[in-house]
Amino acid sequence: MTEPSPWSRDVIPHRRLCLAADMEQYSRLDTRTQSAVQTGLVRLLDEAATLAGLDRTAWVRQPQGDQEFSVLPEATPEATVLGPFVHHLTVRLGMLNARPAAPRVRLRLAIDTGVVADAALGHAGPAPVAVARYVNAPQLKAVLAALTSADLAVIVSDRLYQDVVRLGHPDLEPAQYIRAHVRVKEFGGYGWIRVPGHGPDDVRPSVEGAHGPLPSPDGPAPSRTMLSQHIHQGVAVGRDVSGGLNVGLPVIPSSVGPWRPW
């Protein structure tokens, strides 16, 4: 009996929290040091998750050299990831970088929630694609480059900011986040950046300097050709995306209310 082709199986999407952690200036390291900092990154994420009460063994992890992309299990408390996990990751990074003669590890961290499905080369869906774009946002890179004393810069999607950060959880302070209009490849959307240990006045100049001030939601109407975040079975492969992407297709803005990038 002939087995059915794997391409004919139904793709079952789920809503998941997605996270990407990327090391700064990894390519400048020699091979031996790259191996050491990869091991260190995994240990840092393991320790931060354990201290925050998260089970890292349940994360679906996709290593990518200087980056780890993870899909977290259902019912993971989003506020725990944005609050205690980020806090413990910051502390552990500081302890690691305080060791004499150790290579300094600096991270960009991106977090989003949305539709995810298993795929042949990793994961498909809007959330994996968005996280890959957020972690490479020019504003996030600019912030980490400018704040040389910082070990970690974090960006969360507008969805997470509106649904979780703004609710006023004890570990989250909405005023510490600076909004950024992220445009990377076909992707366009808003994210919110914060740098643990630095206030918004430290972060804002780099965010605005990378791509200029954000357009006002009440300002002039945007052009009729805009970037859409709609994705049809896109597959995250390493740092790029292949598959049926239609991100960036022209969309016609609604005539009622301000334009929003989703």
Coordinates of C-alpha atoms in Angstrom, one line a residue:
M1 CA 0.0 0.0 0.0
T2 CA 1.4 3.4 -1.0
E3 CA 1.9 5.8 1.8
P4 CA 0.3 9.2 1.3
S5 CA 2.6 12.0 0.4
P6 CA 3.6 14.3 3.3
W7 CA 2.6 17.3 1.2
S8 CA -1.1 16.1 1.3
R9 CA -1.4 16.1 5.0
D10 CA -3.4 18.9 6.6
V11 CA -1.4 21.6 8.2
I12 CA -2.8 22.2 11.7
P13 CA -2.0 25.8 12.9
H14 CA -1.9 26.7 16.6
R15 CA -1.6 30.0 18.4
R16 CA 1.8 30.1 20.1
L17 CA 4.2 32.5 21.7
C18 CA 7.4 32.7 19.6
L19 CA 10.8 34.0 20.6
A20 CA 14.1 34.7 18.8
A21 CA 17.4 35.5 20.6
D22 CA 20.2 36.7 18.3
M23 CA 23.9 37.4 19.3
E24 CA 25.4 40.7 18.2
Q25 CA 28.7 40.6 16.1
Y26 CA 28.9 36.8 16.2
S27 CA 30.5 36.6 12.8
R28 CA 33.6 38.5 14.1
L29 CA 34.4 35.7 16.5
D30 CA 36.8 32.9 15.6
T31 CA 35.5 29.3 15.4
R32 CA 36.5 28.3 18.9
T33 CA 34.9 31.3 20.4
Q34 CA 31.7 30.9 18.3
S35 CA 31.3 27.4 19.7
A36 CA 31.8 28.7 23.3
V37 CA 29.3 31.5 23.0
Q38 CA 26.7 29.2 21.4
T39 CA 27.0 26.9 24.4
G40 CA 26.7 30.0 26.6
L41 CA 23.6 31.2 24.9
V42 CA 21.8 27.9 25.4
R43 CA 22.8 27.9 29.0
L44 CA 21.6 31.5 29.5
L45 CA 18.2 30.8 28.1
D46 CA 17.9 27.5 30.1
E47 CA 18.8 29.3 33.3
A48 CA 16.5 32.3 32.7
A49 CA 13.6 30.1 31.9
T50 CA 14.1 27.9 35.0
L51 CA 14.3 30.9 37.3
A52 CA 11.1 32.3 35.7
G53 CA 9.3 29.0 36.3
L54 CA 9.2 28.1 32.6
D55 CA 9.9 24.6 31.3
R56 CA 12.5 24.9 28.5
T57 CA 12.2 21.2 27.7
A58 CA 8.8 21.9 26.3
W59 CA 10.0 24.6 24.0
V60 CA 10.3 23.6 20.3
R61 CA 13.7 25.0 19.5
Q62 CA 15.3 25.7 16.1
P63 CA 19.0 26.6 16.5
Q64 CA 20.5 28.8 13.8
G65 CA 24.1 29.3 14.8
D66 CA 24.2 32.7 16.5
Q67 CA 20.4 32.6 17.0
E68 CA 17.8 30.4 18.6
F69 CA 14.2 30.5 17.5
S70 CA 11.7 28.9 19.8
V71 CA 8.0 28.1 19.8
L72 CA 6.7 28.0 23.4
P73 CA 3.9 25.6 24.5
E74 CA 0.3 26.5 24.7
A75 CA -0.8 28.3 27.9
T76 CA 2.7 29.8 28.5
P77 CA 2.0 32.9 30.6
E78 CA 2.9 35.8 28.2
A79 CA 3.5 38.2 31.1
T80 CA 6.0 35.7 32.6
V81 CA 8.0 35.7 29.4
L82 CA 8.0 39.5 29.0
G83 CA 8.7 40.1 32.7
P84 CA 10.5 37.6 34.8
F85 CA 12.2 35.7 31.9
V86 CA 13.6 38.9 30.4
H87 CA 14.7 40.0 33.9
H88 CA 16.5 36.8 34.7
L89 CA 18.1 36.7 31.2
T90 CA 19.4 40.3 31.8
V91 CA 20.9 39.3 35.2
R92 CA 22.5 36.1 33.9
L93 CA 24.0 38.0 30.9
G94 CA 25.5 40.5 33.3
M95 CA 27.0 37.8 35.4
L96 CA 28.4 36.0 32.3
N97 CA 29.9 39.2 30.9
A98 CA 31.5 40.1 34.3
R99 CA 33.8 37.1 34.1
P100 CA 37.4 38.2 33.3
A101 CA 38.7 37.4 29.8
A102 CA 35.3 35.9 28.7
P103 CA 33.9 37.0 25.3
R104 CA 31.1 39.5 25.8
V105 CA 27.7 38.2 24.8
R106 CA 25.1 40.8 23.8
L107 CA 21.6 39.8 22.6
R108 CA 18.7 41.1 20.6
L109 CA 15.4 39.4 21.8
A110 CA 12.2 39.4 19.8
I111 CA 8.8 38.1 21.0
D112 CA 5.5 37.8 19.3
T113 CA 2.4 35.6 19.5
G114 CA 0.3 34.3 16.6
V115 CA -0.4 31.4 14.3
V116 CA 2.3 28.7 13.9
A117 CA 2.2 25.4 12.1
D118 CA 4.9 22.7 11.9
A119 CA 6.5 22.5 8.4
A120 CA 9.1 20.5 6.6
L121 CA 11.9 23.1 7.2
G122 CA 10.8 24.3 10.6
H123 CA 7.6 26.3 11.2
A124 CA 5.1 28.1 9.0
G125 CA 2.8 31.0 9.8
P126 CA 2.8 34.7 10.5
A127 CA 4.4 34.6 14.0
P128 CA 7.7 32.9 13.0
V129 CA 8.1 35.3 10.1
A130 CA 7.3 38.3 12.2
V131 CA 9.8 37.3 15.0
A132 CA 12.5 36.8 12.4
R133 CA 11.9 40.3 11.1
Y134 CA 11.6 42.0 14.5
V135 CA 14.9 40.5 15.8
N136 CA 16.6 42.1 12.7
A137 CA 14.8 45.5 13.0
P138 CA 17.3 48.3 12.2
Q139 CA 16.0 50.2 15.3
L140 CA 16.8 47.3 17.6
K141 CA 20.3 47.0 16.2
A142 CA 20.8 50.7 16.4
V143 CA 19.8 50.8 20.1
L144 CA 22.1 48.0 21.1
A145 CA 25.0 49.6 19.1
A146 CA 24.4 53.0 20.8
L147 CA 23.9 51.8 24.4
T148 CA 27.3 50.1 24.7
S149 CA 26.8 49.3 28.4
A150 CA 23.6 47.2 27.7
D151 CA 23.7 43.5 27.3
L152 CA 20.2 43.0 26.0
A153 CA 17.7 44.9 23.8
V154 CA 14.1 43.6 23.6
I155 CA 11.4 44.1 21.0
V156 CA 7.8 42.9 21.4
S157 CA 5.1 43.0 18.8
D158 CA 2.4 45.6 19.0
R159 CA -0.1 42.8 19.7
L160 CA 1.8 41.7 22.8
Y161 CA 2.3 45.3 23.9
Q162 CA -1.4 46.1 23.6
D163 CA -2.7 42.8 25.1
V164 CA -0.2 42.2 27.8
V165 CA 2.2 45.1 28.6
R166 CA -0.5 47.8 28.8
L167 CA -2.6 45.8 31.3
G168 CA -0.2 46.9 34.0
H169 CA 1.3 43.6 35.2
P170 CA 3.7 44.2 38.2
D171 CA 6.8 43.2 36.2
L172 CA 5.9 45.3 33.2
E173 CA 6.1 49.1 32.8
P174 CA 4.5 50.3 29.6
A175 CA 6.3 53.7 29.8
Q176 CA 9.7 51.8 29.4
Y177 CA 8.8 50.8 25.8
I178 CA 9.4 52.9 22.8
R179 CA 7.3 52.3 19.6
A180 CA 9.2 51.5 16.4
H181 CA 7.8 51.2 12.9
V182 CA 9.7 48.1 11.6
R183 CA 10.1 47.5 7.9
V184 CA 12.4 44.5 7.0
K185 CA 12.1 42.9 3.6
E186 CA 8.4 42.4 2.8
F187 CA 7.4 42.8 6.4
G188 CA 5.9 46.0 7.9
G189 CA 4.5 46.5 11.4
Y190 CA 4.9 48.2 14.8
G191 CA 7.0 46.8 17.6
W192 CA 7.9 48.2 21.1
I193 CA 11.5 48.3 22.2
R194 CA 13.0 48.4 25.7
V195 CA 16.5 48.0 27.1
P196 CA 16.6 46.7 30.7
G197 CA 18.6 49.0 32.8
H198 CA 18.0 52.0 30.5
G199 CA 15.1 54.4 30.4
P200 CA 13.0 55.4 27.4
D201 CA 15.0 58.7 27.0
D202 CA 18.1 56.6 26.4
V203 CA 16.4 54.4 23.8
R204 CA 14.3 56.9 21.9
P205 CA 17.2 58.7 20.0
S206 CA 18.4 55.5 18.4
V207 CA 14.9 54.3 17.5
E208 CA 14.0 57.6 15.8
G209 CA 17.4 57.9 14.3
A210 CA 17.3 54.5 12.6
H211 CA 14.2 55.3 10.5
G212 CA 13.1 58.8 11.5
P213 CA 10.1 59.7 13.7
L214 CA 7.0 57.5 13.6
P215 CA 4.1 58.8 11.5
S216 CA 1.3 60.0 13.6
P217 CA -1.8 57.8 13.6
D218 CA -3.9 61.0 13.1
G219 CA -1.6 62.5 10.4
P220 CA -2.0 62.5 6.7
A221 CA -3.4 59.5 5.0
P222 CA -0.8 57.0 3.8
S223 CA -0.3 56.1 0.2
R224 CA -2.5 53.5 -1.4
T225 CA 0.4 51.0 -1.6
M226 CA 1.3 49.6 1.8
L227 CA 2.9 46.6 3.3
S228 CA 0.6 43.9 4.6
Q229 CA 1.5 41.4 7.3
H230 CA -0.8 38.8 5.8
I231 CA 1.2 35.6 5.2
H232 CA 0.0 32.4 3.5
Q233 CA 1.9 29.3 4.6
G234 CA 5.3 31.1 4.8
V235 CA 8.1 28.9 6.0
A236 CA 10.8 30.3 8.2
V237 CA 14.1 28.9 7.0
G238 CA 17.1 30.2 9.0
R239 CA 17.1 33.9 8.6
D240 CA 15.0 34.0 5.5
V241 CA 11.5 33.0 4.4
S242 CA 10.5 30.8 1.6
G243 CA 7.1 29.5 0.6
G244 CA 3.8 31.1 -0.3
L245 CA 4.5 34.6 1.1
N246 CA 2.4 37.5 0.0
V247 CA 3.7 39.9 2.5
G248 CA 4.1 43.3 0.9
L249 CA 1.3 43.0 -1.6
P250 CA -0.5 46.3 -2.2
V251 CA -3.6 46.7 0.0
I252 CA -6.2 49.4 -0.1
P253 CA -6.6 51.3 3.1
S254 CA -10.0 51.5 4.7
S255 CA -11.8 54.9 4.3
V256 CA -12.9 54.7 7.9
G257 CA -10.5 55.4 10.8
P258 CA -6.7 55.6 10.9
W259 CA -4.6 53.0 9.0
R260 CA -3.1 50.2 11.1
P261 CA -0.4 48.0 9.7
W262 CA -2.2 44.7 10.1

